[in-house]
Structures are given as structure tokens and as C-alpha cells.
mmCIF file with all atom_site columns, C-alpha atoms in Angstrom:
data_model
loop_
_atom_site.group_PDB
_atom_site.id
_atom_site.type_symbol
_atom_site.label_atom_id
_atom_site.label_alt_id
_atom_site.label_comp_id
_atom_site.label_asym_id
_atom_site.label_entity_id
_atom_site.label_seq_id
_atom_site.pdbx_PDB_ins_code
_atom_site.Cartn_x
_atom_site.Cartn_y
_atom_site.Cartn_z
_atom_site.occupancy
_atom_site.B_iso_or_equiv
_atom_site.pdbx_formal_charge
_atom_site.auth_seq_id
_atom_site.auth_comp_id
_atom_site.auth_asym_id
_atom_site.auth_atom_id
_atom_site.pdbx_PDB_model_num
ATOM 1  C CA . UNK A 1 1  ? -18.346 -173.022 147.159 1.00 0.00 ? 1  UNK A CA 1
ATOM 2  C CA . UNK A 1 2  ? -20.781 -174.463 144.709 1.00 0.00 ? 2  UNK A CA 1
ATOM 3  C CA . UNK A 1 3  ? -23.681 -171.892 145.465 1.00 0.00 ? 3  UNK A CA 1
ATOM 4  C CA . UNK A 1 4  ? -21.579 -168.844 144.815 1.00 0.00 ? 4  UNK A CA 1
ATOM 5  C CA . UNK A 1 5  ? -20.312 -170.465 141.396 1.00 0.00 ? 5  UNK A CA 1
ATOM 6  C CA . UNK A 1 6  ? -23.817 -171.010 140.517 1.00 0.00 ? 6  UNK A CA 1
ATOM 7  C CA . UNK A 1 7  ? -24.916 -167.551 141.330 1.00 0.00 ? 7  UNK A CA 1
ATOM 8  C CA . UNK A 1 8  ? -21.862 -165.886 139.465 1.00 0.00 ? 8  UNK A CA 1
ATOM 9  C CA . UNK A 1 9  ? -22.382 -168.235 136.473 1.00 0.00 ? 9  UNK A CA 1
ATOM 10 C CA . UNK A 1 10 ? -25.952 -166.978 135.609 1.00 0.00 ? 10 UNK A CA 1
ATOM 11 C CA . UNK A 1 11 ? -26.534 -164.857 132.424 1.00 0.00 ? 11 UNK A CA 1
ATOM 12 C CA . UNK A 1 12 ? -26.691 -161.963 134.556 1.00 0.00 ? 12 UNK A CA 1
ATOM 13 C CA . UNK A 1 13 ? -24.664 -162.913 137.653 1.00 0.00 ? 13 UNK A CA 1
ATOM 14 C CA . UNK A 1 14 ? -25.951 -162.636 141.140 1.00 0.00 ? 14 UNK A CA 1
ATOM 15 C CA . UNK A 1 15 ? -23.946 -161.286 143.820 1.00 0.00 ? 15 UNK A CA 1
ATOM 16 C CA . UNK A 1 16 ? -24.935 -162.339 147.468 1.00 0.00 ? 16 UNK A CA 1
ATOM 17 C CA . UNK A 1 17 ? -22.944 -159.369 149.184 1.00 0.00 ? 17 UNK A CA 1
ATOM 18 C CA . UNK A 1 18 ? -23.263 -160.659 152.742 1.00 0.00 ? 18 UNK A CA 1
ATOM 19 C CA . UNK A 1 19 ? -21.534 -163.885 152.824 1.00 0.00 ? 19 UNK A CA 1
ATOM 20 C CA . UNK A 1 20 ? -20.781 -164.823 156.519 1.00 0.00 ? 20 UNK A CA 1
ATOM 21 C CA . UNK A 1 21 ? -20.694 -167.696 158.779 1.00 0.00 ? 21 UNK A CA 1
ATOM 22 C CA . UNK A 1 22 ? -24.364 -167.017 160.007 1.00 0.00 ? 22 UNK A CA 1
ATOM 23 C CA . UNK A 1 23 ? -25.652 -167.080 156.375 1.00 0.00 ? 23 UNK A CA 1
ATOM 24 C CA . UNK A 1 24 ? -24.139 -170.626 155.884 1.00 0.00 ? 24 UNK A CA 1
ATOM 25 C CA . UNK A 1 25 ? -26.680 -173.369 156.962 1.00 0.00 ? 25 UNK A CA 1
ATOM 26 C CA . UNK A 1 26 ? -24.911 -176.721 157.526 1.00 0.00 ? 26 UNK A CA 1
ATOM 27 C CA . UNK A 1 27 ? -27.020 -179.879 157.538 1.00 0.00 ? 27 UNK A CA 1
ATOM 28 C CA . UNK A 1 28 ? -25.750 -183.469 157.819 1.00 0.00 ? 28 UNK A CA 1
ATOM 29 C CA . UNK A 1 29 ? -24.868 -183.903 154.198 1.00 0.00 ? 29 UNK A CA 1
ATOM 30 C CA . UNK A 1 30 ? -24.842 -180.374 152.699 1.00 0.00 ? 30 UNK A CA 1
ATOM 31 C CA . UNK A 1 31 ? -24.357 -176.669 153.209 1.00 0.00 ? 31 UNK A CA 1
ATOM 32 C CA . UNK A 1 32 ? -26.781 -173.917 151.866 1.00 0.00 ? 32 UNK A CA 1
ATOM 33 C CA . UNK A 1 33 ? -26.306 -170.365 151.294 1.00 0.00 ? 33 UNK A CA 1
ATOM 34 C CA . UNK A 1 34 ? -29.000 -168.175 153.059 1.00 0.00 ? 34 UNK A CA 1
ATOM 35 C CA . UNK A 1 35 ? -30.250 -164.480 153.456 1.00 0.00 ? 35 UNK A CA 1
ATOM 36 C CA . UNK A 1 36 ? -30.258 -162.930 149.974 1.00 0.00 ? 36 UNK A CA 1
ATOM 37 C CA . UNK A 1 37 ? -31.794 -159.623 151.227 1.00 0.00 ? 37 UNK A CA 1
ATOM 38 C CA . UNK A 1 38 ? -28.368 -157.670 149.925 1.00 0.00 ? 38 UNK A CA 1
ATOM 39 C CA . UNK A 1 39 ? -28.073 -159.569 146.970 1.00 0.00 ? 39 UNK A CA 1
ATOM 40 C CA . UNK A 1 40 ? -27.846 -157.773 143.305 1.00 0.00 ? 40 UNK A CA 1
ATOM 41 C CA . UNK A 1 41 ? -27.891 -158.537 139.833 1.00 0.00 ? 41 UNK A CA 1
ATOM 42 C CA . UNK A 1 42 ? -24.272 -157.656 138.471 1.00 0.00 ? 42 UNK A CA 1
ATOM 43 C CA . UNK A 1 43 ? -25.599 -155.435 135.556 1.00 0.00 ? 43 UNK A CA 1
ATOM 44 C CA . UNK A 1 44 ? -22.820 -152.848 136.204 1.00 0.00 ? 44 UNK A CA 1
ATOM 45 C CA . UNK A 1 45 ? -19.999 -151.615 138.555 1.00 0.00 ? 45 UNK A CA 1
ATOM 46 C CA . UNK A 1 46 ? -21.175 -150.922 142.032 1.00 0.00 ? 46 UNK A CA 1
ATOM 47 C CA . UNK A 1 47 ? -19.821 -148.317 144.515 1.00 0.00 ? 47 UNK A CA 1
ATOM 48 C CA . UNK A 1 48 ? -22.252 -149.226 147.414 1.00 0.00 ? 48 UNK A CA 1
ATOM 49 C CA . UNK A 1 49 ? -21.778 -150.083 150.820 1.00 0.00 ? 49 UNK A CA 1
ATOM 50 C CA . UNK A 1 50 ? -23.702 -153.149 152.326 1.00 0.00 ? 50 UNK A CA 1
ATOM 51 C CA . UNK A 1 51 ? -23.122 -156.344 154.206 1.00 0.00 ? 51 UNK A CA 1
ATOM 52 C CA . UNK A 1 52 ? -21.730 -156.930 157.679 1.00 0.00 ? 52 UNK A CA 1
ATOM 53 C CA . UNK A 1 53 ? -18.678 -154.730 158.695 1.00 0.00 ? 53 UNK A CA 1
ATOM 54 C CA . UNK A 1 54 ? -16.801 -157.679 160.016 1.00 0.00 ? 54 UNK A CA 1
ATOM 55 C CA . UNK A 1 55 ? -16.871 -159.590 156.656 1.00 0.00 ? 55 UNK A CA 1
ATOM 56 C CA . UNK A 1 56 ? -17.038 -156.735 154.195 1.00 0.00 ? 56 UNK A CA 1
ATOM 57 C CA . UNK A 1 57 ? -14.751 -156.676 151.294 1.00 0.00 ? 57 UNK A CA 1
ATOM 58 C CA . UNK A 1 58 ? -11.911 -154.046 151.549 1.00 0.00 ? 58 UNK A CA 1
ATOM 59 C CA . UNK A 1 59 ? -12.720 -152.247 148.539 1.00 0.00 ? 59 UNK A CA 1
ATOM 60 C CA . UNK A 1 60 ? -16.380 -151.628 149.771 1.00 0.00 ? 60 UNK A CA 1
ATOM 61 C CA . UNK A 1 61 ? -14.878 -150.008 152.844 1.00 0.00 ? 61 UNK A CA 1
ATOM 62 C CA . UNK A 1 62 ? -12.619 -147.902 150.559 1.00 0.00 ? 62 UNK A CA 1
ATOM 63 C CA . UNK A 1 63 ? -15.613 -146.586 148.368 1.00 0.00 ? 63 UNK A CA 1
ATOM 64 C CA . UNK A 1 64 ? -13.910 -148.279 145.255 1.00 0.00 ? 64 UNK A CA 1
ATOM 65 C CA . UNK A 1 65 ? -15.929 -149.935 142.360 1.00 0.00 ? 65 UNK A CA 1
ATOM 66 C CA . UNK A 1 66 ? -16.750 -153.494 143.126 1.00 0.00 ? 66 UNK A CA 1
ATOM 67 C CA . UNK A 1 67 ? -16.717 -155.966 140.127 1.00 0.00 ? 67 UNK A CA 1
ATOM 68 C CA . UNK A 1 68 ? -17.074 -159.827 139.806 1.00 0.00 ? 68 UNK A CA 1
ATOM 69 C CA . UNK A 1 69 ? -13.326 -160.136 140.983 1.00 0.00 ? 69 UNK A CA 1
ATOM 70 C CA . UNK A 1 70 ? -14.076 -158.539 144.172 1.00 0.00 ? 70 UNK A CA 1
ATOM 71 C CA . UNK A 1 71 ? -17.402 -160.341 144.662 1.00 0.00 ? 71 UNK A CA 1
ATOM 72 C CA . UNK A 1 72 ? -15.466 -163.418 145.041 1.00 0.00 ? 72 UNK A CA 1
ATOM 73 C CA . UNK A 1 73 ? -13.244 -162.081 147.738 1.00 0.00 ? 73 UNK A CA 1
ATOM 74 C CA . UNK A 1 74 ? -16.376 -160.899 149.889 1.00 0.00 ? 74 UNK A CA 1
#
């Protein structure tokens, strides 16, 4: 997804933290990522719980540190 690569490619990466079908807006020729209410700058490891339970990354459920590798999964 180009939107995620763009966010993660910033000088201080931005992580959406709530990617799910409802937050992907599909038009006739493009898709857009929406709802950045849970987004964070990745300026250190995170151990917080956020997002939609049905789509949440396993390490978030387990209370493990979340870094850029896990952000790609979620």
C-alpha cells in the first residue's frame, strides 16, 4: 500500500495504528487511507493498546513492544 509506505518513509515515521477495511476509501481510480485518529509518530517503542480488536496486531494483544516491523503487520 503506497499510503503506508509514504507514512513509514517520513523522517520521523508515522504509524496509522487502525488500518481496517472501513478506513480504506475506494474511488473509481484510487484508494485512500482515512481516519488518522489513532496515528502516532514512531519516536520510540510503543506498548500501548489501540485500534479495532478484530484487526489488531498480535503483539499489541500480548502487551509486547511495537516497532516498525509490527506496524507493517497491523
